[in-house]
Structures are given as structure tokens and as C-alpha cells.
Tab-separated table of C-alpha atoms in Angstrom:
chain	number	residue	atom	x	y	z
A	1	UNK	CA	6.280	34.433	30.188
A	2	UNK	CA	3.581	36.132	32.532
A	3	UNK	CA	0.404	34.295	34.672
A	4	UNK	CA	-1.721	36.321	32.417
A	5	UNK	CA	-0.440	35.262	29.626
A	6	UNK	CA	-0.551	31.558	30.629
A	7	UNK	CA	-4.301	32.246	31.885
A	8	UNK	CA	-5.222	33.056	28.458
A	9	UNK	CA	-3.358	29.787	27.207
A	10	UNK	CA	-5.499	27.557	29.699
A	11	UNK	CA	-8.497	29.175	28.822
A	12	UNK	CA	-8.114	28.179	24.981
A	13	UNK	CA	-6.606	24.680	25.997
A	14	UNK	CA	-10.182	24.111	27.621
A	15	UNK	CA	-12.108	25.764	25.125
A	16	UNK	CA	-13.574	28.390	27.495
A	17	UNK	CA	-13.615	31.964	27.562
A	18	UNK	CA	-10.733	34.186	29.037
A	19	UNK	CA	-12.737	36.033	30.815
A	20	UNK	CA	-14.242	33.616	32.502
A	21	UNK	CA	-10.541	32.775	33.974
A	22	UNK	CA	-8.436	34.241	36.585
A	23	UNK	CA	-5.153	32.662	38.431
A	24	UNK	CA	-7.265	31.768	41.179
A	25	UNK	CA	-10.054	29.801	39.509
A	26	UNK	CA	-10.390	26.569	40.501
A	27	UNK	CA	-10.301	24.742	37.605
A	28	UNK	CA	-11.228	21.086	38.966
A	29	UNK	CA	-14.764	22.913	40.199
A	30	UNK	CA	-15.542	23.880	36.024
A	31	UNK	CA	-18.434	22.544	34.964
A	32	UNK	CA	-16.905	20.731	32.313
A	33	UNK	CA	-13.945	19.911	33.600
A	34	UNK	CA	-12.401	16.330	32.564
A	35	UNK	CA	-9.734	14.206	31.861
A	36	UNK	CA	-9.751	15.237	28.303
A	37	UNK	CA	-9.141	19.044	29.519
A	38	UNK	CA	-5.963	17.946	31.625
A	39	UNK	CA	-4.829	16.017	28.681
A	40	UNK	CA	-4.952	19.500	27.140
A	41	UNK	CA	-3.630	21.227	29.364
A	42	UNK	CA	-0.390	19.065	29.603
A	43	UNK	CA	-0.557	19.376	25.535
A	44	UNK	CA	0.093	23.372	25.942
A	45	UNK	CA	2.336	23.332	28.547
A	46	UNK	CA	4.657	21.098	26.191
A	47	UNK	CA	3.815	22.986	23.360
A	48	UNK	CA	3.574	26.540	24.745
A	49	UNK	CA	6.104	26.330	27.030
A	50	UNK	CA	8.176	23.163	26.273
A	51	UNK	CA	7.385	22.269	29.774
A	52	UNK	CA	6.363	18.117	30.836
A	53	UNK	CA	3.332	18.245	33.013
A	54	UNK	CA	2.349	15.307	34.293
A	55	UNK	CA	-1.451	14.154	34.901
A	56	UNK	CA	-0.610	14.506	38.808
A	57	UNK	CA	0.405	17.641	38.495
A	58	UNK	CA	-2.650	18.689	37.148
A	59	UNK	CA	-4.663	16.670	39.444
A	60	UNK	CA	-2.730	18.180	42.774
A	61	UNK	CA	-3.511	21.401	41.704
A	62	UNK	CA	-6.225	23.793	43.060
A	63	UNK	CA	-5.987	27.235	41.056
A	64	UNK	CA	-4.990	28.026	37.913
A	65	UNK	CA	-1.886	29.606	39.607
A	66	UNK	CA	-0.944	26.267	41.239
A	67	UNK	CA	-0.384	24.914	37.749
A	68	UNK	CA	1.544	28.026	36.549
A	69	UNK	CA	3.935	27.809	39.721
A	70	UNK	CA	4.868	24.120	38.229
A	71	UNK	CA	5.248	25.239	34.687
A	72	UNK	CA	7.469	28.825	36.053
A	73	UNK	CA	9.584	27.080	38.137
A	74	UNK	CA	10.488	23.702	35.214
A	75	UNK	CA	10.809	26.343	32.836
A	76	UNK	CA	13.644	28.118	34.559
B	1	UNK	CA	-36.307	-11.477	17.975
B	2	UNK	CA	-34.832	-15.522	17.889
B	3	UNK	CA	-32.247	-16.145	19.962
B	4	UNK	CA	-30.436	-19.436	21.344
B	5	UNK	CA	-31.864	-21.297	24.622
B	6	UNK	CA	-30.913	-19.607	27.481
B	7	UNK	CA	-30.179	-23.360	29.034
B	8	UNK	CA	-27.081	-23.152	26.412
B	9	UNK	CA	-25.690	-20.344	29.181
B	10	UNK	CA	-25.263	-22.966	32.044
B	11	UNK	CA	-25.484	-26.159	30.914
B	12	UNK	CA	-21.874	-28.000	31.079
B	13	UNK	CA	-22.880	-30.881	28.189
B	14	UNK	CA	-23.798	-28.050	25.735
B	15	UNK	CA	-20.229	-26.345	26.744
B	16	UNK	CA	-18.240	-29.315	26.173
B	17	UNK	CA	-19.676	-29.573	22.654
B	18	UNK	CA	-19.140	-25.656	22.094
B	19	UNK	CA	-15.121	-26.573	22.880
B	20	UNK	CA	-15.483	-29.367	20.233
B	21	UNK	CA	-17.691	-27.383	17.422
B	22	UNK	CA	-16.616	-23.991	18.181
B	23	UNK	CA	-13.352	-23.355	20.155
B	24	UNK	CA	-11.369	-26.405	18.447
B	25	UNK	CA	-11.849	-24.518	14.723
B	26	UNK	CA	-10.497	-21.157	15.976
B	27	UNK	CA	-8.886	-20.070	19.052
B	28	UNK	CA	-7.126	-16.557	19.569
B	29	UNK	CA	-4.102	-17.359	22.131
B	30	UNK	CA	-2.077	-14.034	21.546
B	31	UNK	CA	0.273	-12.008	19.492
B	32	UNK	CA	3.696	-12.553	17.841
B	33	UNK	CA	5.246	-10.086	20.386
B	34	UNK	CA	4.389	-12.757	23.514
B	35	UNK	CA	6.639	-14.663	21.740
B	36	UNK	CA	9.781	-12.351	21.196
B	37	UNK	CA	12.411	-15.105	20.599
B	38	UNK	CA	12.900	-18.913	19.017
B	39	UNK	CA	11.591	-21.306	22.206
B	40	UNK	CA	9.109	-18.453	23.645
B	41	UNK	CA	6.300	-20.798	24.436
B	42	UNK	CA	2.679	-19.854	25.857
B	43	UNK	CA	1.141	-22.873	27.673
B	44	UNK	CA	-2.561	-23.170	28.340
B	45	UNK	CA	-5.518	-25.316	29.363
B	46	UNK	CA	-8.778	-25.318	27.843
B	47	UNK	CA	-10.924	-27.247	29.654
B	48	UNK	CA	-9.441	-30.869	29.517
B	49	UNK	CA	-7.242	-29.671	26.807
B	50	UNK	CA	-3.360	-28.798	27.586
B	51	UNK	CA	-1.802	-27.434	24.754
B	52	UNK	CA	1.256	-25.201	24.277
B	53	UNK	CA	2.617	-22.971	21.087
B	54	UNK	CA	5.880	-22.206	20.818
B	55	UNK	CA	8.191	-19.970	18.195
B	56	UNK	CA	10.575	-22.449	17.199
B	57	UNK	CA	13.344	-21.510	14.055
B	58	UNK	CA	10.733	-22.868	11.578
B	59	UNK	CA	7.706	-20.739	13.269
B	60	UNK	CA	4.847	-20.955	15.439
B	61	UNK	CA	4.058	-24.523	16.430
B	62	UNK	CA	1.194	-26.076	18.428
B	63	UNK	CA	1.500	-29.428	20.316
B	64	UNK	CA	-0.114	-31.429	23.149
B	65	UNK	CA	1.423	-30.243	26.273
B	66	UNK	CA	1.476	-33.728	27.712
B	67	UNK	CA	4.600	-35.459	28.112
B	68	UNK	CA	4.627	-39.029	26.433
B	69	UNK	CA	6.581	-40.253	29.924
B	70	UNK	CA	4.392	-39.634	32.572
B	71	UNK	CA	1.926	-36.751	31.377
B	72	UNK	CA	3.503	-34.274	33.025
B	73	UNK	CA	2.963	-30.781	31.292
B	74	UNK	CA	5.978	-29.745	29.103
B	75	UNK	CA	5.601	-26.484	28.987
B	76	UNK	CA	4.528	-25.200	32.486
B	77	UNK	CA	1.190	-23.073	32.514
B	78	UNK	CA	1.828	-19.340	31.559
B	79	UNK	CA	4.670	-18.179	29.349
B	80	UNK	CA	8.229	-17.735	29.077
B	81	UNK	CA	11.361	-19.269	27.346
B	82	UNK	CA	12.674	-22.514	27.847
B	83	UNK	CA	13.896	-25.227	25.283
B	84	UNK	CA	10.923	-27.805	24.590
B	85	UNK	CA	11.757	-30.489	27.549
B	86	UNK	CA	9.795	-31.962	30.568
B	87	UNK	CA	11.224	-30.829	33.461
B	88	UNK	CA	9.991	-34.148	35.178
B	89	UNK	CA	12.983	-36.565	33.439
B	90	UNK	CA	13.939	-34.515	30.622
B	91	UNK	CA	12.211	-35.962	27.999
B	92	UNK	CA	12.581	-33.335	24.867
B	93	UNK	CA	10.965	-32.654	21.723
B	94	UNK	CA	12.017	-31.353	18.331
B	95	UNK	CA	9.944	-28.862	16.153
B	96	UNK	CA	7.984	-31.229	14.853
B	97	UNK	CA	6.759	-33.061	17.858
B	98	UNK	CA	8.899	-36.001	17.702
B	99	UNK	CA	10.337	-37.153	20.995
B	100	UNK	CA	14.353	-36.689	20.525
B	101	UNK	CA	16.323	-37.468	23.470
B	102	UNK	CA	14.541	-39.680	26.648
B	103	UNK	CA	17.473	-40.204	29.006
B	104	UNK	CA	18.319	-43.122	30.573
B	105	UNK	CA	15.281	-45.152	28.602
B	106	UNK	CA	14.685	-48.171	27.108
B	107	UNK	CA	13.915	-48.030	23.360
B	108	UNK	CA	11.778	-51.144	23.634
B	109	UNK	CA	9.639	-49.444	26.564
B	110	UNK	CA	8.485	-46.417	24.061
B	111	UNK	CA	5.613	-46.850	21.927
B	112	UNK	CA	4.417	-43.467	21.373
B	113	UNK	CA	7.072	-41.034	19.850
B	114	UNK	CA	5.732	-38.091	18.833
B	115	UNK	CA	3.032	-35.811	20.125
B	116	UNK	CA	-0.285	-34.526	18.591
B	117	UNK	CA	0.693	-31.048	16.390
B	118	UNK	CA	-2.859	-28.638	16.289
B	119	UNK	CA	-2.995	-26.013	13.297
B	120	UNK	CA	-1.575	-22.411	13.438
B	121	UNK	CA	-2.791	-19.409	11.767
B	122	UNK	CA	-1.418	-15.850	11.744
B	123	UNK	CA	-3.583	-12.682	10.563
B	124	UNK	CA	-1.365	-9.722	10.842
B	125	UNK	CA	0.588	-10.078	14.729
B	126	UNK	CA	-2.284	-12.435	16.011
B	127	UNK	CA	-2.048	-16.175	16.696
B	128	UNK	CA	-4.773	-18.537	16.572
B	129	UNK	CA	-4.987	-22.620	17.086
B	130	UNK	CA	-6.654	-24.903	15.657
B	131	UNK	CA	-6.871	-27.386	18.419
B	132	UNK	CA	-8.997	-29.945	16.001
B	133	UNK	CA	-5.714	-30.018	13.865
B	134	UNK	CA	-7.289	-28.028	11.069
B	135	UNK	CA	-5.116	-24.692	10.026
B	136	UNK	CA	-7.795	-21.744	11.510
B	137	UNK	CA	-9.817	-20.003	9.106
B	138	UNK	CA	-8.594	-16.302	8.717
B	139	UNK	CA	-9.561	-14.959	5.628
B	140	UNK	CA	-11.957	-11.873	7.318
B	141	UNK	CA	-9.550	-10.738	10.064
B	142	UNK	CA	-7.995	-8.383	7.838
B	143	UNK	CA	-10.864	-6.987	6.742
B	144	UNK	CA	-12.062	-6.367	10.809
B	145	UNK	CA	-9.143	-5.063	11.931
B	146	UNK	CA	-9.231	-2.517	9.013
B	147	UNK	CA	-12.933	-1.335	9.869
B	148	UNK	CA	-11.681	-0.205	13.031
B	149	UNK	CA	-8.342	0.875	12.661
B	150	UNK	CA	-5.747	-1.431	13.942
B	151	UNK	CA	-2.626	-1.698	12.332
B	152	UNK	CA	-1.267	-5.067	11.100
B	153	UNK	CA	1.455	-4.551	13.566
B	154	UNK	CA	0.498	-2.505	16.723
B	155	UNK	CA	3.736	-2.153	19.148
B	156	UNK	CA	3.706	-4.149	22.066
B	157	UNK	CA	1.156	-3.414	24.855
B	158	UNK	CA	1.939	-1.025	26.952
B	159	UNK	CA	-0.798	-2.539	30.305
B	160	UNK	CA	-1.601	-6.456	30.435
B	161	UNK	CA	-4.442	-7.777	32.597
B	162	UNK	CA	-6.461	-10.462	33.195
B	163	UNK	CA	-10.241	-10.688	34.707
B	164	UNK	CA	-11.881	-13.578	36.046
B	165	UNK	CA	-15.778	-13.674	35.002
B	166	UNK	CA	-18.051	-16.025	37.219
B	167	UNK	CA	-20.354	-16.186	33.697
B	168	UNK	CA	-20.692	-17.962	30.448
B	169	UNK	CA	-18.674	-16.803	28.006
B	170	UNK	CA	-21.019	-16.065	25.615
B	171	UNK	CA	-22.513	-13.109	27.978
B	172	UNK	CA	-19.485	-11.600	27.487
B	173	UNK	CA	-19.647	-11.441	23.702
B	174	UNK	CA	-22.936	-10.315	23.984
B	175	UNK	CA	-21.842	-7.323	26.689
B	176	UNK	CA	-18.940	-6.568	24.239
B	177	UNK	CA	-21.116	-6.342	21.242
B	178	UNK	CA	-23.992	-3.984	22.122
B	179	UNK	CA	-24.357	-0.310	23.234
B	180	UNK	CA	-27.688	-0.274	24.616
B	181	UNK	CA	-26.528	-0.846	28.281
B	182	UNK	CA	-23.970	2.060	28.355
B	183	UNK	CA	-25.951	4.684	30.099
B	184	UNK	CA	-27.202	2.189	32.740
B	185	UNK	CA	-23.835	0.826	33.806
B	186	UNK	CA	-21.320	3.002	32.858
B	187	UNK	CA	-20.849	6.130	35.080
B	188	UNK	CA	-17.444	6.316	35.415
B	189	UNK	CA	-16.346	5.600	31.823
B	190	UNK	CA	-18.397	5.780	28.892
B	191	UNK	CA	-20.695	8.233	30.212
B	192	UNK	CA	-17.950	10.890	30.906
B	193	UNK	CA	-16.307	9.909	27.895
B	194	UNK	CA	-19.117	11.428	25.696
B	195	UNK	CA	-20.471	7.393	24.682
B	196	UNK	CA	-24.084	6.542	25.491
B	197	UNK	CA	-27.065	4.621	24.780
B	198	UNK	CA	-28.578	6.908	22.630
B	199	UNK	CA	-25.127	7.422	20.462
B	200	UNK	CA	-25.565	6.408	16.763
B	201	UNK	CA	-24.138	3.187	16.522
B	202	UNK	CA	-23.471	1.392	13.292
B	203	UNK	CA	-22.490	-2.277	12.466
B	204	UNK	CA	-21.590	-4.979	9.666
B	205	UNK	CA	-20.498	-8.590	9.713
B	206	UNK	CA	-18.834	-11.321	7.828
B	207	UNK	CA	-19.007	-14.699	7.879
B	208	UNK	CA	-17.603	-14.835	11.606
B	209	UNK	CA	-16.646	-11.052	12.535
B	210	UNK	CA	-18.893	-8.392	12.910
B	211	UNK	CA	-17.664	-4.438	13.744
B	212	UNK	CA	-18.903	-1.555	14.888
B	213	UNK	CA	-18.790	2.465	15.598
B	214	UNK	CA	-20.108	4.206	18.461
B	215	UNK	CA	-20.256	8.196	17.647
B	216	UNK	CA	-21.655	10.494	20.514
B	217	UNK	CA	-24.106	12.515	19.433
B	218	UNK	CA	-22.856	16.459	18.928
B	219	UNK	CA	-24.022	17.308	22.766
B	220	UNK	CA	-21.818	14.831	24.048
B	221	UNK	CA	-19.094	14.952	21.327
B	222	UNK	CA	-15.587	16.331	22.518
B	223	UNK	CA	-14.084	16.047	18.932
B	224	UNK	CA	-12.728	19.557	18.998
B	225	UNK	CA	-10.739	19.030	21.965
B	226	UNK	CA	-9.499	15.353	20.797
B	227	UNK	CA	-8.810	17.455	17.207
B	228	UNK	CA	-6.472	19.744	19.578
B	229	UNK	CA	-4.376	17.273	20.029
B	230	UNK	CA	-3.864	15.923	17.289
B	231	UNK	CA	-5.421	16.037	13.766
B	232	UNK	CA	-5.340	12.020	13.330
B	233	UNK	CA	-7.946	12.175	16.265
B	234	UNK	CA	-11.809	10.963	15.811
B	235	UNK	CA	-14.087	10.682	18.564
B	236	UNK	CA	-15.946	7.402	18.386
B	237	UNK	CA	-15.352	3.710	19.782
B	238	UNK	CA	-14.690	0.945	17.301
B	239	UNK	CA	-15.028	-2.625	17.933
B	240	UNK	CA	-14.221	-5.698	16.652
B	241	UNK	CA	-15.321	-9.211	17.472
B	242	UNK	CA	-13.539	-12.269	15.739
B	243	UNK	CA	-15.906	-15.622	16.496
B	244	UNK	CA	-15.364	-17.020	19.009
B	245	UNK	CA	-13.238	-15.547	21.434
B	246	UNK	CA	-11.405	-11.953	20.523
B	247	UNK	CA	-12.219	-8.426	20.657
B	248	UNK	CA	-10.866	-5.494	19.286
B	249	UNK	CA	-10.931	-2.168	19.911
B	250	UNK	CA	-9.853	1.470	18.894
B	251	UNK	CA	-10.818	4.321	20.567
B	252	UNK	CA	-10.289	7.661	18.863
B	253	UNK	CA	-7.606	6.709	16.927
B	254	UNK	CA	-5.792	6.746	20.496
B	255	UNK	CA	-5.218	3.663	22.012
B	256	UNK	CA	-5.992	0.138	20.721
B	257	UNK	CA	-7.446	-2.540	23.033
B	258	UNK	CA	-7.466	-6.403	22.538
B	259	UNK	CA	-8.548	-8.896	24.698
B	260	UNK	CA	-9.541	-12.699	24.208
B	261	UNK	CA	-11.640	-14.919	26.572
B	262	UNK	CA	-10.990	-18.433	27.935
B	263	UNK	CA	-13.530	-20.602	29.203
B	264	UNK	CA	-12.870	-22.516	32.176
B	265	UNK	CA	-16.408	-24.099	32.680
B	266	UNK	CA	-20.191	-22.957	31.661
B	267	UNK	CA	-20.278	-20.674	34.232
B	268	UNK	CA	-16.614	-19.078	34.327
B	269	UNK	CA	-14.745	-17.312	32.544
B	270	UNK	CA	-10.977	-15.818	32.333
B	271	UNK	CA	-11.056	-12.315	30.268
B	272	UNK	CA	-7.459	-11.399	29.596
B	273	UNK	CA	-6.730	-8.092	27.916
B	274	UNK	CA	-4.349	-5.413	26.662
B	275	UNK	CA	-3.905	-2.022	25.670
B	276	UNK	CA	-1.588	-0.831	22.802
B	277	UNK	CA	-0.870	2.646	21.376
B	278	UNK	CA	-2.378	3.366	18.083
B	279	UNK	CA	-0.440	5.385	15.227
B	280	UNK	CA	-1.832	8.955	16.513
B	281	UNK	CA	-1.011	8.421	20.025
B	282	UNK	CA	2.390	7.471	19.136
B	283	UNK	CA	3.059	11.108	17.375
B	284	UNK	CA	1.815	13.121	20.686
B	285	UNK	CA	4.646	14.924	23.104
B	286	UNK	CA	5.364	12.425	25.904
B	287	UNK	CA	3.686	13.980	28.682
B	288	UNK	CA	0.664	13.610	26.482
B	289	UNK	CA	1.255	10.386	25.503
B	290	UNK	CA	2.090	9.302	29.212
B	291	UNK	CA	-0.968	10.590	30.590
B	292	UNK	CA	-3.069	9.233	27.895
B	293	UNK	CA	-2.209	6.085	28.192
B	294	UNK	CA	-2.745	6.308	31.873
B	295	UNK	CA	-6.383	7.314	31.379
B	296	UNK	CA	-7.036	4.537	28.949
B	297	UNK	CA	-5.920	1.906	31.376
B	298	UNK	CA	-8.445	3.372	34.221
B	299	UNK	CA	-10.821	3.844	31.746
B	300	UNK	CA	-11.182	0.090	30.942
B	301	UNK	CA	-10.400	-1.111	34.066
B	302	UNK	CA	-13.326	0.666	35.209
B	303	UNK	CA	-15.814	-0.284	32.589
B	304	UNK	CA	-14.725	-4.259	33.025
B	305	UNK	CA	-15.168	-3.568	36.716
B	306	UNK	CA	-18.560	-1.693	35.973
B	307	UNK	CA	-19.502	-4.370	33.822
B	308	UNK	CA	-19.084	-7.543	35.797
B	309	UNK	CA	-21.549	-7.824	38.187
B	310	UNK	CA	-24.199	-7.374	35.683
B	311	UNK	CA	-22.892	-9.484	32.904
B	312	UNK	CA	-22.876	-12.152	36.368
B	313	UNK	CA	-26.031	-11.335	37.686
B	314	UNK	CA	-27.314	-12.471	33.771
B	315	UNK	CA	-25.181	-15.621	34.672
B	316	UNK	CA	-27.498	-16.008	37.840
B	317	UNK	CA	-30.749	-15.229	35.909
B	318	UNK	CA	-30.078	-17.399	33.216
B	319	UNK	CA	-29.047	-20.608	35.615
B	320	UNK	CA	-32.328	-19.940	37.413
B	321	UNK	CA	-35.572	-21.791	37.122
B	322	UNK	CA	-37.255	-18.862	34.782
B	323	UNK	CA	-34.446	-17.676	32.493
B	324	UNK	CA	-35.815	-14.921	30.080
B	325	UNK	CA	-33.850	-13.864	27.038
B	326	UNK	CA	-35.415	-11.282	24.546
B	327	UNK	CA	-33.358	-9.350	22.501
B	328	UNK	CA	-34.033	-6.064	21.056
B	329	UNK	CA	-33.564	-4.403	17.709
B	330	UNK	CA	-30.861	-2.604	19.492
B	331	UNK	CA	-28.826	-5.370	20.156
B	332	UNK	CA	-28.313	-7.035	16.705
B	333	UNK	CA	-24.710	-7.984	16.587
B	334	UNK	CA	-26.316	-10.112	19.309
B	335	UNK	CA	-28.649	-11.813	16.813
B	336	UNK	CA	-25.809	-11.894	14.275
B	337	UNK	CA	-23.680	-13.485	17.197
B	338	UNK	CA	-26.599	-16.409	17.510
B	339	UNK	CA	-26.308	-16.803	13.962
B	340	UNK	CA	-22.981	-17.633	14.271
B	341	UNK	CA	-23.018	-20.005	17.489
B	342	UNK	CA	-26.066	-21.925	16.153
B	343	UNK	CA	-24.732	-22.855	12.686
B	344	UNK	CA	-21.501	-24.107	14.177
B	345	UNK	CA	-23.744	-26.107	17.112
B	346	UNK	CA	-26.061	-26.961	14.468
B	347	UNK	CA	-28.865	-25.498	16.362
B	348	UNK	CA	-28.094	-27.611	19.754
């Protein structure tokens, strides 16, 4: 359970190349980011980490690392 | 393409004829979920008609809601659960509309003892009233629902709302049954969701129902994202209309939308709407379900708010001294609607 692994899963969820993202990527500034991407991230957190994210968790985060902090904290 | 007379959008005398010839035949009033127990009621007004629909121990019934004593409304406007008894002097009625109890009265002073009863029809969980006294014709409703993927008995709505529209009811129908306006009116709802004026549009119709599917082009399709959430997902906006006042839609096989109009006058209409979960949404993880429901509420409220100033501006234009109405080939369901309308109105 590492941030690198989470970035990979995040990229897969929103259908972008893994190399185009880092932990510091401001994901809501990505060209095609939309509400469906937010749903995909919520679904990924549920399926891969067993963590329930809310839309507010995603909307209030700026970077992928911000989302990761929420997921990793709830996973413990 | 031929259309109905623009005067029909603002004339109160034509509106009165519409009530008699159209709305008295088949009026959607709600679903069985609105009547959870015996004595649940929904009390409505349609112009000068005050009527109530009640769940009784012998099924759904509809009556004139004006007390035989002094004309108070027996069931107060709105919905709830209570005995069928006037709150003014306690006159109470049976399941057949007959007066059962009239406290401290003299029998000789009561000449009328039975409320007028209206027809009730049910298609799946949908309830309709025939204010002309006949059971409404509903034999085509189920097929229309099947076309867009609405289950016979969907779960209760997760959101209900009401919108007052300063326009004729026909403008709401017409706006609902064409996709031509999407690119111009919906920057915060349909366009980001992949639907626009150029989307593929398929439609068909029956005697008093019509339905359509709006399917995004390849460059705006989000199907692969949606199918990551559920293999049952589609990327389409399916719409059914049951003449005269009911709309149903399904979005991506996840969310159902049901709305109905109650016209108040020639230029004022209430639109009631609600959202419910479709089977594919019910199977998603709770966190995803919750977010999708929130997004559906935002999408729907936004798209209705985007439509409102346009339909109301059409009302102003159609009420002006020089109204225009020139239907285009991209608006075939409106032409179909005008056929239904003209057929019932006998070309008034």
C-alpha cells in the first residue's frame, strides 16, 4: 500500500497514462476531469482499498496525495 | 412542417377546452409509493376541479373532494394519511363516496348523499385519473416504459422537487421531447455529460406515447468510463412521454427521472419531478451510489434551471402580437405531439 501504487490505480481509474501523473498532480486541473472521473476514483477506493470515499472527499482534495492521505487514514 | 395554432399557448378559452378534452381523459397523478397505507391520499386541483385520490381497503379511488355540506375540501390540498372526513363539521364518507356520517344533522336537510367518483387506472406503479368519469386508457404505457428501461415497480424516489413555470404546459412538453436545443441551452448539464445537438437521436411513437434515445457521438462518448462502474451501464438518455402530462427518462441505465405537469392556467404550469434508482445503480458500492445520486440531483436541477428561462421566453413570444412557430425536421416528436393534440382538440 504505497502512494506510487495508488497513483497507478488513480490513473487506471480515470483512463490516463500512469506516467502523466504524480502524487502532486492537481487532478481537477486535468483536461478531461469531470464528475464521472470522481465517481471512478470513489469506485476504485472501494474496490481496491475497501474505503468509502465521498464526493466531498474528492472535491475538497487538490492533489492525488491529498486523496491518498484520506484513503490511507481510513484504511488503518 | 404543420404545427398547432400559436394562440393555443396563451388563450384561456382554449385552455378550458384542453381541460375538458385532454386532461379529463388521462391525468397522471403519482405512483403507488405515494400511497403507502390505507387512507393515504393526494388532494389536487386542476383548474376548477378539486379532487382527491385515496388508497382504500378496496383499492385506489378518486372522488370530487368538495364536501356535500358546505363545500370545504374534504382532504386538504397536498398528501398525507387521514380518514375520509371533512375537517369542518365532521361529515365522513365511505369507500364508494357515499356519506357515512353527518353529525347532528337532520336527514330531511340532506338531498345529496354521494360524491362524484372518477376513473382510476394503473400501469405498473403509475396511477392515472379520468376526471371525465371513465377509466383512463393505459394499454400503451407499459410498452413505452419498456422502450426506455423503466422497471414496472422501481424503488421509491430518492429526491422529489417542484418547479413553477410561467408558461403553457405544451411548451414544457415540446422542450422535453426534442434534443435540438441541447448545445445551446445546457452548458452545465447535458453538454459535460456528453449529450449535445449533434448526438444521435432515435425515436418512435404509439397512439398517445412516444419515446426517444439520445446517444452521444464517439467523440463525446463516456461509455468506457461508465462500464468501468457497471457492465450494465449504457451511455444514453432515454425519454418517454405519455400524453398529456407524464415524462419518464433513464440516464445511462443508472438513474430514472419521472415528472408530471399540472397546468394552473394557460400561462402557468407546475412541474413536479422525482428521481429513482435503476437496477444497475442499486448494485453499485454504497459510496458510488450516494455520489451518483447527488450528481443526478445536481444534473437534473441544473438542466431544468437552464431550460426555464427559454421556455418562459417562448411564452412571452407566443403571447406577443407576432408569434412564430416553424417546426424543423430535428423536432419530429413535437410534430407527433401536435398530432395527438389536434386529434383530441378536433383542430380547435
